[in-house]
Structures are given as structure tokens and as C-alpha cells.
Short mmCIF file of C-alpha atoms in Angstrom, two decimals:
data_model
loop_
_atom_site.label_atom_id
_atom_site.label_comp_id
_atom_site.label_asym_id
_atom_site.label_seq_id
_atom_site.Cartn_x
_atom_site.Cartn_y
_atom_site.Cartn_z
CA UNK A 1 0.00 0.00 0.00
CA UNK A 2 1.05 3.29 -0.54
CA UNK A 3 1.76 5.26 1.81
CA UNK A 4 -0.82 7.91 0.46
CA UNK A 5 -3.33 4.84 0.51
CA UNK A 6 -2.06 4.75 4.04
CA UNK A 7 -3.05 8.19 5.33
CA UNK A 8 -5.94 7.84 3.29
CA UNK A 9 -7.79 4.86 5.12
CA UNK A 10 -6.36 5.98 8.55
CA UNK A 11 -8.06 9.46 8.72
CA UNK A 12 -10.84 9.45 6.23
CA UNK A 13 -11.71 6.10 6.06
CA UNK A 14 -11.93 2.99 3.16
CA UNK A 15 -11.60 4.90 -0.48
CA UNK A 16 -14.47 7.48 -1.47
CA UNK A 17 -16.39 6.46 -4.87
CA UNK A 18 -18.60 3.37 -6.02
CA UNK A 19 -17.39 0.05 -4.72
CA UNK A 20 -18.20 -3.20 -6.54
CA UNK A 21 -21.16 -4.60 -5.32
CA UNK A 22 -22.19 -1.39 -3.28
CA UNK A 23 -26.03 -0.92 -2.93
CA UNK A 24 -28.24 2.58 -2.14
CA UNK A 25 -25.64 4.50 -3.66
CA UNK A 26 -27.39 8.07 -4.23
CA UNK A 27 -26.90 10.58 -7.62
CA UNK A 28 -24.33 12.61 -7.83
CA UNK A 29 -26.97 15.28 -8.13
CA UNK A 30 -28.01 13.98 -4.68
CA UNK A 31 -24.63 15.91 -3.19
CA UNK A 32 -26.55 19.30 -3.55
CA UNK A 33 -29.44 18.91 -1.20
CA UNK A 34 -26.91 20.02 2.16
CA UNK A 35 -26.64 22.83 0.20
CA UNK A 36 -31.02 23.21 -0.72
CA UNK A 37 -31.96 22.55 2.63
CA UNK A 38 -29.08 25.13 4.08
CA UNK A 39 -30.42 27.65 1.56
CA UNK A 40 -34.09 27.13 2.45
CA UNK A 41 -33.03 27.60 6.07
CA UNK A 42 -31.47 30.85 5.35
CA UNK A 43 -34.07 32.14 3.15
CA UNK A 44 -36.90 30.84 5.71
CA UNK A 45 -35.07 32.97 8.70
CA UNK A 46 -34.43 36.45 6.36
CA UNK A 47 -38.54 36.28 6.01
CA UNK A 48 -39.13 35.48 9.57
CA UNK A 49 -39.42 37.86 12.56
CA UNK A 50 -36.68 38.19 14.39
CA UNK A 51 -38.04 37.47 17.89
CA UNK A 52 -38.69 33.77 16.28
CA UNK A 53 -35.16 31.98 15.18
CA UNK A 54 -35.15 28.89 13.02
CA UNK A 55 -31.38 28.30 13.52
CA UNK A 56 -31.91 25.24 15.16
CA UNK A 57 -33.41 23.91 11.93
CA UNK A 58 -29.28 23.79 10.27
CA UNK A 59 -28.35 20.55 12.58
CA UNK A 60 -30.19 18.65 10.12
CA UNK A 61 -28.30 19.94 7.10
CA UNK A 62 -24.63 17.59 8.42
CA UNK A 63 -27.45 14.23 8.65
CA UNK A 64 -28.11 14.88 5.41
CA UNK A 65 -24.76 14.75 4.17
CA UNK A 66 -23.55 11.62 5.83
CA UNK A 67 -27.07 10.12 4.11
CA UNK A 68 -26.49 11.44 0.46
CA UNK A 69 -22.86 11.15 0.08
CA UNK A 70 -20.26 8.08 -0.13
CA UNK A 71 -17.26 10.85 1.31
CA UNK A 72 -16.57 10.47 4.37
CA UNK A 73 -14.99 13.80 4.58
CA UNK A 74 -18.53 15.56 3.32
CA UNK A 75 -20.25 15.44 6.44
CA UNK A 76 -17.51 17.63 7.95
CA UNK A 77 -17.57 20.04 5.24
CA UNK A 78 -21.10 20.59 5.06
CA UNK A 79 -20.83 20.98 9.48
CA UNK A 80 -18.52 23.68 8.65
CA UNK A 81 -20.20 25.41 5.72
CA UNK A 82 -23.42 24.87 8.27
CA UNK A 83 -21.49 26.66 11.41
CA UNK A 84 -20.88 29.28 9.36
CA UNK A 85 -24.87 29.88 8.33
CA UNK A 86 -25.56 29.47 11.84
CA UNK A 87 -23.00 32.38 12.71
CA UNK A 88 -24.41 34.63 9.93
CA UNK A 89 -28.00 34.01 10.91
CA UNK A 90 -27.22 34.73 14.75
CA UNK A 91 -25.04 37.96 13.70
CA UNK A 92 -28.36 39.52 11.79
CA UNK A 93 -31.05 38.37 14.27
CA UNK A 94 -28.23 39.42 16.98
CA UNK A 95 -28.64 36.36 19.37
CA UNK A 96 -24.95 35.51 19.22
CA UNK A 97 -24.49 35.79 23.09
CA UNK A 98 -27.93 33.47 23.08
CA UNK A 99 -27.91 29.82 24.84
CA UNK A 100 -30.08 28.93 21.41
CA UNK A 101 -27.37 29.60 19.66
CA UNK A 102 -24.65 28.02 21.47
CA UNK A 103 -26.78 25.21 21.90
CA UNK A 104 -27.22 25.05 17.71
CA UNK A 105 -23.14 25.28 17.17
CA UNK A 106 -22.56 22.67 19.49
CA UNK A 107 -25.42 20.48 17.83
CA UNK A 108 -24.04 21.13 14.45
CA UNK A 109 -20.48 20.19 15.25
CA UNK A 110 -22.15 16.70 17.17
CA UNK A 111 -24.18 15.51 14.08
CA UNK A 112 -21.29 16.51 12.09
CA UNK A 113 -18.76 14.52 13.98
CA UNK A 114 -21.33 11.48 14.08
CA UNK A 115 -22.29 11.86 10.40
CA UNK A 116 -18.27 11.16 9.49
CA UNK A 117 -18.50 8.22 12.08
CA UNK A 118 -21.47 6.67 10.37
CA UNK A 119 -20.16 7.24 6.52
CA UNK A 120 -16.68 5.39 7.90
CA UNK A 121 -18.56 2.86 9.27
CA UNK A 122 -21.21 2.23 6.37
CA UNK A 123 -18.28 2.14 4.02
CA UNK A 124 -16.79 -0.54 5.49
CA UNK A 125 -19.57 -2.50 5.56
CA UNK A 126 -20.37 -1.91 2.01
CA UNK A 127 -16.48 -2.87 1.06
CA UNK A 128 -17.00 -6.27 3.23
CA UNK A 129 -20.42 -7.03 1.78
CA UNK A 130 -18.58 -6.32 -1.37
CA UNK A 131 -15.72 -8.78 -0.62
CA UNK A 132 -18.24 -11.37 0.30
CA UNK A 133 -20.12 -11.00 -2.92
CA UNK A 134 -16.95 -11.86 -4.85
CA UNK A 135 -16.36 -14.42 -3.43
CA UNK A 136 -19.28 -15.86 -3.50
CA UNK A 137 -19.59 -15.12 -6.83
CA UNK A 138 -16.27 -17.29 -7.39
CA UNK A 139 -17.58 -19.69 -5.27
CA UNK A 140 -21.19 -19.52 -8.16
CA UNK A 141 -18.42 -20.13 -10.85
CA UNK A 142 -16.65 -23.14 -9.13
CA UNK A 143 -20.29 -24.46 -7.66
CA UNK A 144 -22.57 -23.81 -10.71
CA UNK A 145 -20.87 -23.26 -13.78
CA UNK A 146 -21.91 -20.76 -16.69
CA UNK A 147 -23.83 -23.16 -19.25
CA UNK A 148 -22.66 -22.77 -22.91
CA UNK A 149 -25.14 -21.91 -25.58
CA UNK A 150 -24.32 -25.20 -27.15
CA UNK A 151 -23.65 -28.30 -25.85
CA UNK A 152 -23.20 -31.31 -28.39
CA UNK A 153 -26.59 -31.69 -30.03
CA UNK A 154 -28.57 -29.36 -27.49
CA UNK A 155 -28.29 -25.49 -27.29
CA UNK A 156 -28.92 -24.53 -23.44
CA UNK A 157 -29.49 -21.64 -21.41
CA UNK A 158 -30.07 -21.76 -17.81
CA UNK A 159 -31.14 -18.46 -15.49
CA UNK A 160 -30.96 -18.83 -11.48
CA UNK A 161 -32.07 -16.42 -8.63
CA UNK A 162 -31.80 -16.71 -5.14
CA UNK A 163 -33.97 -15.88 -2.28
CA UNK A 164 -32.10 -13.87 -0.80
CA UNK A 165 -30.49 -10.17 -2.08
CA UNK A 166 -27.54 -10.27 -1.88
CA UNK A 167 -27.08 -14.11 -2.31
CA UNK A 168 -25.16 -16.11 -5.22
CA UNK A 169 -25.61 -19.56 -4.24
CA UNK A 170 -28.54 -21.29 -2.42
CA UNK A 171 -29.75 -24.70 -2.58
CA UNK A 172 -31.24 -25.31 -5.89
CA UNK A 173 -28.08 -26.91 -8.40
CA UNK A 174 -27.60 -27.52 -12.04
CA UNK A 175 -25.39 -28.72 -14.82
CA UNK A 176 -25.20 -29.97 -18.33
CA UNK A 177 -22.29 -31.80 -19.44
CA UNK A 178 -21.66 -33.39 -23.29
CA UNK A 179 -20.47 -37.01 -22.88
CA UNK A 180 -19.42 -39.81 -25.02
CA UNK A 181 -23.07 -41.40 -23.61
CA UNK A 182 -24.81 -38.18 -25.46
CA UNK A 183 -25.74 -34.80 -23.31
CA UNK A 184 -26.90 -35.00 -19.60
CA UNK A 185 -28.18 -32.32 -17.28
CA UNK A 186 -29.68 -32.57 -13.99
CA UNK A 187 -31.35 -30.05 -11.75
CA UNK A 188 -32.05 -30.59 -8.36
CA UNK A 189 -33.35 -28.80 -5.11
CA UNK A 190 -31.22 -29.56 -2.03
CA UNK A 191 -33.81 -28.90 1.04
CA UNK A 192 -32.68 -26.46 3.40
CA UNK A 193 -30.64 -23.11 3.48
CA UNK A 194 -27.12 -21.76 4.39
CA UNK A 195 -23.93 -23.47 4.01
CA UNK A 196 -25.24 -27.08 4.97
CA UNK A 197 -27.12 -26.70 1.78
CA UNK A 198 -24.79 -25.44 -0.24
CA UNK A 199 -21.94 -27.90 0.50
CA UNK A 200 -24.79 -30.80 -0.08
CA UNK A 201 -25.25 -29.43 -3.25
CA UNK A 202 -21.39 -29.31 -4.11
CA UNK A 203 -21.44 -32.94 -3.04
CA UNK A 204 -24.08 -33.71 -5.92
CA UNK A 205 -22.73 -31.80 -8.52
CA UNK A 206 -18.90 -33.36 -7.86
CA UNK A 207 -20.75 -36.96 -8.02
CA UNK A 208 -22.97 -36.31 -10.98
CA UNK A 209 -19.85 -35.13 -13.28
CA UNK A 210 -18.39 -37.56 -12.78
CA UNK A 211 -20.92 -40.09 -12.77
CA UNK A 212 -22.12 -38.30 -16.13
CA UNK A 213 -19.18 -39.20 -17.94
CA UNK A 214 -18.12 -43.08 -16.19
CA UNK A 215 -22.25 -44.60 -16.25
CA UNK A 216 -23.29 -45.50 -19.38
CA UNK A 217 -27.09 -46.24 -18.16
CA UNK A 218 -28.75 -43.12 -16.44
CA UNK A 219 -30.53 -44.77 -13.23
CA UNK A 220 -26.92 -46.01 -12.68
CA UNK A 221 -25.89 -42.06 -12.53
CA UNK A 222 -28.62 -41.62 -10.08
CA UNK A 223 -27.54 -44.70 -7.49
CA UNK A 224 -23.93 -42.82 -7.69
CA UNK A 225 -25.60 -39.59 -7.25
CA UNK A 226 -27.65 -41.46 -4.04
CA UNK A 227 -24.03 -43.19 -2.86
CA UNK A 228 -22.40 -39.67 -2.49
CA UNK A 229 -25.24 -38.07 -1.26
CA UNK A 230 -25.10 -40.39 1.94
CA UNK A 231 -21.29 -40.56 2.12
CA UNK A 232 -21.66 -36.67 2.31
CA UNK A 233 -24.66 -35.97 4.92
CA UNK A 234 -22.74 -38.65 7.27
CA UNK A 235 -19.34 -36.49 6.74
CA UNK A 236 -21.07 -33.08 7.45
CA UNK A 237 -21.67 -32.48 10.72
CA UNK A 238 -24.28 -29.73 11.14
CA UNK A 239 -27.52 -29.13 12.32
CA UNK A 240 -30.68 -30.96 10.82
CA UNK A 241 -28.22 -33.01 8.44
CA UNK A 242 -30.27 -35.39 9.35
CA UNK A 243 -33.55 -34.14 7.57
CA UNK A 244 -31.56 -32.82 4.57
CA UNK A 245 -32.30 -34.90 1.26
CA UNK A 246 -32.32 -33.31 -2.44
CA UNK A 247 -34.84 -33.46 -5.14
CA UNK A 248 -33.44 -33.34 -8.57
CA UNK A 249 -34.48 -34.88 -12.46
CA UNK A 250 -31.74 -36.22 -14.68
CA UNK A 251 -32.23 -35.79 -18.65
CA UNK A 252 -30.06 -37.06 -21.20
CA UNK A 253 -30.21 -36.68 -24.59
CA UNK A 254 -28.68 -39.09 -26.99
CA UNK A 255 -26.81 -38.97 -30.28
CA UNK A 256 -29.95 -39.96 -31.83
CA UNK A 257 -32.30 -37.61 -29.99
CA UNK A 258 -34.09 -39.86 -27.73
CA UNK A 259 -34.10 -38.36 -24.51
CA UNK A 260 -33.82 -40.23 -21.04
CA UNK A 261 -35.36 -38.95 -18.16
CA UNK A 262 -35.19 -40.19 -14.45
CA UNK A 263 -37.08 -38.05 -11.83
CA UNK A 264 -36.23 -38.62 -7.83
CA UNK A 265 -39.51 -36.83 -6.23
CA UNK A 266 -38.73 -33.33 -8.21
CA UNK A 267 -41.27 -31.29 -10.62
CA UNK A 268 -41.97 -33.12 -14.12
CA UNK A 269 -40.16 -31.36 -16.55
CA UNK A 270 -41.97 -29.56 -19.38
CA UNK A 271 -41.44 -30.31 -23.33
CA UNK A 272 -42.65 -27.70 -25.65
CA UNK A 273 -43.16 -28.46 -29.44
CA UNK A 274 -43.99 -25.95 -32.09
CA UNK A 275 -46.94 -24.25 -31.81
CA UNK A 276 -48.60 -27.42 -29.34
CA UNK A 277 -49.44 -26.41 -25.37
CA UNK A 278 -46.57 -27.38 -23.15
CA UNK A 279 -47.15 -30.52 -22.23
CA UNK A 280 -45.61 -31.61 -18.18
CA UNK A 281 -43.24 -35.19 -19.07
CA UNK A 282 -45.32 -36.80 -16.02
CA UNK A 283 -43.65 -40.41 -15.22
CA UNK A 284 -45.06 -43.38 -14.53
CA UNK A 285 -43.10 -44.52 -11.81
CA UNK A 286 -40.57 -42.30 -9.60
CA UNK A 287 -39.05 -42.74 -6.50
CA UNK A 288 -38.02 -40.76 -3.64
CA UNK A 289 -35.74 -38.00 -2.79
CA UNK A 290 -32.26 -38.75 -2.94
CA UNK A 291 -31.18 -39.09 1.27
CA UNK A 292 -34.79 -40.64 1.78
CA UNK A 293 -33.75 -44.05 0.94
CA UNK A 294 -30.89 -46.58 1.30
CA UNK A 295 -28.72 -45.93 -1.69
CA UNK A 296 -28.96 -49.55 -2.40
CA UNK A 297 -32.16 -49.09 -2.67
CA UNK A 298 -32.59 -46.32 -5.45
CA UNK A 299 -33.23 -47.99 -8.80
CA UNK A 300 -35.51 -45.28 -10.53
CA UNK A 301 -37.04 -46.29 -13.73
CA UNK A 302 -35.76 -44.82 -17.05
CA UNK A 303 -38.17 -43.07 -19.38
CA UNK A 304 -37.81 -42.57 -23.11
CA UNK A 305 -39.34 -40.10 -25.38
CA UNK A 306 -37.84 -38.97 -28.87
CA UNK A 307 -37.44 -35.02 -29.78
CA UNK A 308 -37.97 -33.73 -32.45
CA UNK A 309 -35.39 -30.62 -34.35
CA UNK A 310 -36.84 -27.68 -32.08
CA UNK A 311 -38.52 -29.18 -29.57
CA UNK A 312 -37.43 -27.68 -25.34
CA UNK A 313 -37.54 -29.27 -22.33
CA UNK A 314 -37.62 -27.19 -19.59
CA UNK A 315 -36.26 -27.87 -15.93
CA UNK A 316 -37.22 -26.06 -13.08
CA UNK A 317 -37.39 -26.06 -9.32
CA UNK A 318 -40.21 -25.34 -7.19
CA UNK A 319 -39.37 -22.12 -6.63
CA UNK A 320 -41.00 -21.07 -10.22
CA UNK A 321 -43.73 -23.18 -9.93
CA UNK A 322 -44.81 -22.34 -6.14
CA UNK A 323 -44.12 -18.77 -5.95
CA UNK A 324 -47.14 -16.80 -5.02
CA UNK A 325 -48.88 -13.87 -6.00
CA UNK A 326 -50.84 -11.53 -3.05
CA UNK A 327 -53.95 -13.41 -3.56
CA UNK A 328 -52.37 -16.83 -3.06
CA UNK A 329 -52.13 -18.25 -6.58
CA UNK A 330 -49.80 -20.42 -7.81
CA UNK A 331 -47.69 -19.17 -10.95
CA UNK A 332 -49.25 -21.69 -13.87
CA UNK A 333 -45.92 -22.37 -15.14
CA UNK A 334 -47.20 -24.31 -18.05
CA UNK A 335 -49.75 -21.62 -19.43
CA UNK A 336 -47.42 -19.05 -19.35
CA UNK A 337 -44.37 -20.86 -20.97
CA UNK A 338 -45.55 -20.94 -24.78
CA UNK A 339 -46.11 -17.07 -24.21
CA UNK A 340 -42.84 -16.89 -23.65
CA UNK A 341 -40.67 -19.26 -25.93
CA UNK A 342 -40.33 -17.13 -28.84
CA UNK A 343 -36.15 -16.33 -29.31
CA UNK A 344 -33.22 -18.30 -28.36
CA UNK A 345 -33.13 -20.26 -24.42
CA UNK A 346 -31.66 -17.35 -22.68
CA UNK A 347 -34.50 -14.82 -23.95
CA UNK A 348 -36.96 -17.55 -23.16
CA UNK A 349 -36.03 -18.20 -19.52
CA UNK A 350 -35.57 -13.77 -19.21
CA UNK A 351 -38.98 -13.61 -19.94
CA UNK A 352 -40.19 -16.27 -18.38
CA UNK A 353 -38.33 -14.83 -14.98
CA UNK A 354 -39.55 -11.49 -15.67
CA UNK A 355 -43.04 -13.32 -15.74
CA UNK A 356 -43.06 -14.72 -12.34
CA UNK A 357 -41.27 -11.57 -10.53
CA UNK A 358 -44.67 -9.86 -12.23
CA UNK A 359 -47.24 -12.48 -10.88
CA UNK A 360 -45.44 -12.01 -7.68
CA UNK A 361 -45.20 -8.55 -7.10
CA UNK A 362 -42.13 -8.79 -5.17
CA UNK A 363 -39.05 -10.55 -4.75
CA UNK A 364 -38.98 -14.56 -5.07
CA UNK A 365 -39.39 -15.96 -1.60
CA UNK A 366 -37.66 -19.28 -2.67
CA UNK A 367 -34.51 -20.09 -4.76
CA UNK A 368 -35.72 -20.37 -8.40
CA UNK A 369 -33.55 -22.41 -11.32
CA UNK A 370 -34.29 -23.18 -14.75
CA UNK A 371 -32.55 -24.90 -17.34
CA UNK A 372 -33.73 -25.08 -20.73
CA UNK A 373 -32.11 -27.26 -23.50
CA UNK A 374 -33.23 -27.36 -26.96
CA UNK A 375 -32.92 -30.38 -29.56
CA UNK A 376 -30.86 -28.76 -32.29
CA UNK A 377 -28.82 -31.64 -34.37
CA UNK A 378 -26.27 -30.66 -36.62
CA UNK A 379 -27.65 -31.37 -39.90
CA UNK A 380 -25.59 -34.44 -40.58
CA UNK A 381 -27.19 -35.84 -37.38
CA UNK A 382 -30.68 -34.74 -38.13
CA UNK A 383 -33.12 -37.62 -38.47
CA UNK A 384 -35.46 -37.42 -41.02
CA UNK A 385 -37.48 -40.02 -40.32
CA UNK A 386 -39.17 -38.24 -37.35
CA UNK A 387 -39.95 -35.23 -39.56
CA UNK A 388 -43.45 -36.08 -40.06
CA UNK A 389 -43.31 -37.64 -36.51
CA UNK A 390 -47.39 -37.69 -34.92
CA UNK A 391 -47.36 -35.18 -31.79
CA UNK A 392 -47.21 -36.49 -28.10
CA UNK A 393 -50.30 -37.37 -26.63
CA UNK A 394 -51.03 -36.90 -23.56
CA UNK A 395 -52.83 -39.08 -22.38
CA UNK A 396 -50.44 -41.78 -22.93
CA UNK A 397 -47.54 -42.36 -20.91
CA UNK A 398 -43.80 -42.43 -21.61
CA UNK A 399 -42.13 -46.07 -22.10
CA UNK A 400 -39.11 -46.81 -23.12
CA UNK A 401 -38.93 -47.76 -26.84
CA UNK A 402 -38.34 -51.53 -27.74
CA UNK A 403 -35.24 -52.46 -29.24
CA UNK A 404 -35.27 -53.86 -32.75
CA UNK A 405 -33.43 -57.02 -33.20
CA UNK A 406 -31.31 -57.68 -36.30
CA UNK A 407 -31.98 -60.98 -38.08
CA UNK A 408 -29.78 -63.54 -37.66
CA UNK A 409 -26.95 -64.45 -40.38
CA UNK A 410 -27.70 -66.94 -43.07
CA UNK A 411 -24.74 -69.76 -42.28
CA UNK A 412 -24.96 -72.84 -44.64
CA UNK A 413 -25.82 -76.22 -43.79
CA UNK A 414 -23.99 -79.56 -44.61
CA UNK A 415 -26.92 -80.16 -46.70
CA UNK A 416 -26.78 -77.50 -48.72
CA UNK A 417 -29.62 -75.67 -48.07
CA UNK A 418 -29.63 -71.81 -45.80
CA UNK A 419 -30.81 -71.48 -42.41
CA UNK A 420 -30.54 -69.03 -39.81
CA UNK A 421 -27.73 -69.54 -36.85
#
């Protein structure tokens, strides 16, 4: 540190101007209103009588400072610029011998003094909140990292807010990875808040990228998501670890566009095609939060459906589709999606956020994630024979599709004649 930077934080305080992640800062513009309300003090005593003072009235100009301005040193400036009205204004109405106006100098130079105090001391704050922030905000890139517009033969967007202001991570978690098994994603709710939550999320996300890339067969990606899981609630040791399990759906989409879909106890995704309602991929057969059973015992079922060129799954947490407006209502995330999915993923899932924070009113009271992938092929991977493919219905569920099986080879006999082996 300099020694400039030196002198500078020991007597006025952590550096004057905007500092990253500050919050409330006020206009510049907002520097003149010391100087308004001094004026309006002045102006209001020259009209009044003399044998009625309003002097008192300039402690309030130094309060006003420390509130407006990020200087620390401003406060004390606008005290002194204030002593000196308050002198001016006695010396005309002649009351400088009065206890009023002793009592108004000695007022000024307190709020001054505690103005500077409370600027130093909000500064600080802001510059610790704003060291928190960035880390945390490293901590968002290590935890839950940015999702690239294309991933093998999906392009993907994904848009996350927490609960909480000034928050970066919470418990919700999500990830799309391109593997030699095709493209997986998963996103999951871990229940509960703080650090406990965050660190059992971190435990799922470690497990499922690697388990994304080592398991060919999906519910075998969930079991090693359930096997870490319960290694890593019996290694943390805080309180209602316990209780703690995690919601989450795994998707993956193959080289030939049939997508695989296990769900453990989280929201059905939601697949979108052309100009058809969004129709919820409700399962069969699910099973349990992850942390709710033995992790020998999770063997979720694997459901098949193929997409089409252009068709979106969407995957959400419950924050979206249980956030509230002030008459109670659930947001109907499946009505308002088609509304919305006009553009590329990421201006889908803005608009679909700015939808919510509208039908709420206010800010979400729950983490909220969504990930969004859409079935884009490269041409040369395109398959044409599910161009003219009917459209879902709904009504019936999703099975896996039955393998064909090739014909066996012609081998010939010792009679001469061709039969299958």
C-alpha cells in the first residue's frame, strides 16, 4: 500500500467512490441537497421575525450529508459550511451571546462529527459485503458453472435467482455436461438453506460429473448420485443433516435424440413443441428424494421419449412453480411458458423470470432455477425419419422404446440348403 493509501484509510476512512457490489448508492446530483436545505433555512429565517429563530433547523443539514454522500470527509464540510450559516444568521437576528445559539453550534459540530462516524462505518460494511459477494460469486463459478449456448446436439441456457439479495448460491443446483453417452443435465433442489445446503449441493454436482461421464445407463448415474449423497450428509456435521435430502431430475439426450429422463420426487419437466401447449413429461413410476432411501435401494425407472429438431424441455425447481402472487395463486408455469418461448433459451427463460417476478409482485421468496435445453442436431445428425413424426399425446404415458433385433446371419448347412444360426 502506498503510503498515500495509508493516510488515506487511517483518517478518512476505506476509499471514497462506487465500490463493486455497493447498494443505495445516491446521484451525484443527490450531493446538492446540504446545500437546498441550508439555503431554504437561510431564506426561511431572512422572512421570519426576528423574535422567532429557526437556527436550530441547520443541525439537520450535516445528517443529510452523511445520508447522500459516499465521502466520508462531506459530512464535515457541510458541518462547517453549516457553522458558518448558523453564525451569519445569529449575527443579523443578533442572538450571538444566546444559549439557542450556542446550543445550535454545538449540535451542528455533534451531528457533524457522528455523520463522518457513520459514513466510515457504512463504508466498510459496504467494502465487506462487497468482498463477500466476490467471493461468493467465485464460489457460483466453481459451484454452478456458466452453461454454454451449445452443448453437443442441445443449445442450453439456464437463469438462477436466489432468495435472498444479496445471495449467489442457495440450494437449488444444475449442470449440463456433453459425454461420449450423449448430453446429460440434472437439476435438483437440495432442502434447506445456508452453508449445509450449499456444500450438499457441491457434493451432488462433484458426483454427478463424474458419474455423467463413467455410467453408461442413467438410473446407474442416479444410485452414484444417491451413494455420495449419503457418504456426504454422514461427513457433514451440522444441524438438521439429518432431515436434509435433495430433489433433482436427470435428462439425457442421446446422439440420436431420444431423450432419457429419471425423476427422484422433483417437478416433471416440461417439453414444448412448435406451436402445441406445453405438455408436463409426467412419469409413470418415480421414487423418492435422494437421502430418503438406502442408496442400495434407489433404482428409478428410465423413461424414453424422442425429440424432435426444435422441440425444449424445460427444468425447473419449485421455486417457479410455487411462488405466489398476493392473492395466493400459484404461478401456472405451463400456461405461461408458450407465451414466452419465442427467441433463443436465454431470452426464453428472461422472460419467463420477468413473468413470475410480475405475478409475484415482489421478490422470489424461494430459490428459483431453470434450465432449458433445446434439440438442435447438426444437420448431418438430423433424423429425417421423425420429420413427419405424430405429436405427443397426452394421455399416454412415456415407455421406453423396444429395441429392434437384427436378423440372424444366413450360415450354410452340410446339406446345402440356408438357415438361420
Amino acid at each position: 500500500m502506498s503510503a498515500t493509501g495509508w493516510i488515506r484509510d487511517r483518517f478518512a476512512g476505506p476509499a471514497p467512490g462506487a465500490a463493486a457490489g455497493a447498494t443505495g448508492t445516491w446521484p451525484r446530483t443527490a450531493l446538492t441537497l446540504p446545500f437546498i436545505g441550508m439555503a431554504l433555512v437561510v431564506v426561511l429565517d431572512y422572512f421570519t421575525d426576528a423574535a422567532v429563530t429557526v437556527e436550530p433547523a441547520l443541525t439537520a443539514v450535516p445528517a443529510l450529508a452523511a445520508v447522500v454522500s459516499r465521502r466520508t470527509w462531506y459530512p464535515l464540510v457541510i458541518g462547517a459550511c453549516t457553522e458558518a450559516a448558523a453564525f451569519l444568521m445569529a449575527f443579523r437576528n443578533d442572538v450571538l451571546g444566546e444559549s439557542v445559539h450556542s446550543a445550535t453550534v454545538f449540535a451542528i459540530v455533534l451531528v457533524a462529527a457522528i455523520g463522518w462516524v457513520s459514513a466510515t462505518l457504512r463504508l466498510r460494511q459496504e467494502r465487506l459485503l462487497a468482498d463477500a459477494q466476490l467471493v461468493a460469486s467465485i464460489a457460483r463459478r466453481v459451484l454452478l458453472r456458466p452453461v454454454p449456448d451449445r452443448v453437443g446436439t442441445v443449445r442450453a441456457a439456464v437463469h438462477y435467482a436466489a432468495a435472498a439479495a444479496h445471495a449467489r448460491i442457495g440450494g437449488d443446483l444444475y449442470e449440463v455436461v456433453n459425454t461420449r453417452h450423449g448430453v446429460r443435465a440434472v437439476v435438483g433442489d437440495v432442502r434447506g438453506k445456508g452453508l449445509g445446503a450449499v456444500e450438499t449441493a457441491a457434493a451432488v454436482l462433484g458426483a454427478f460429473r463424474e458419474a455423467a461421464h463413467q455410467e453408461a445407463a442413467l438410473d446407474k448415474v442416479a444410485g452414484w448420485l444417491a451413494d455420495s449423497l449419503d457418504r456426504a450428509l454422514h461427513e457433514n456435521d451440522h444441524p438438521g443433516v439429518e432431515e436434509e435430502f435433495v430433489t433433482l431430475v436427470l435428462i439425457g439426450v442421446g446422439h440420436d435424440g431420444t431423450a432419457e429422463i429419471v425423476n427422484c420426487g422433483h417437478p416433471a419437466p416440461l417439453l414444448l413443441r412448435g406451436a402445441e401447449a406445453a405438455r408436463p413429461l409426467e412419469l409413470a413410476e418415480t421414487v423418492p428424494p435422494l437421502g430418503v432411501l438406502d442408496p442400495a435401494d434407489v433404482r428409478p425407472p428410465v423413461h424414453r421419449v424422442p425429440l424432435l429438431p426444435g422441440d425444449r424441455v424445460l427444468l425447473f425447481t419449485d421455486g417457479v412453480i410455487e411462488a405466489r402472487d398476493r392473492s395466493g395463486a400459484f404461478y401456472p408455469l405451463a400456461e405461461r411458458l408458450p407465451g414466452c418461448a419465442h427467441g433463443g433459451p436465454v431470452d426464453v427463460l428472461r422472460r419467463l423470470h420477468e413473468d413470475v417476478v410480475r405475478h409475484v409482485g415482489r421478490q422470489l421468496g424461494d430459490d428459483a432455477a431453470m434450465l432449458l435445453l433445446q434439440y438442435e442436431p447438426p444437420p448431418a445428425a438430423g433424423r429425417p425419419e421423425l420429420a413427419a413424426a405424430e405429436p405427443l399425446d397426452p394421455a399416454r404415458p412415456l415407455t421406453p422404446p423396444v429395441p429392434s433385433v437384427p436378423p440372424l446371419p444366413l450360415v450354410p448347412q452340410q446339406n446345402g440348403h440356408l438357415s438361420r444360426q
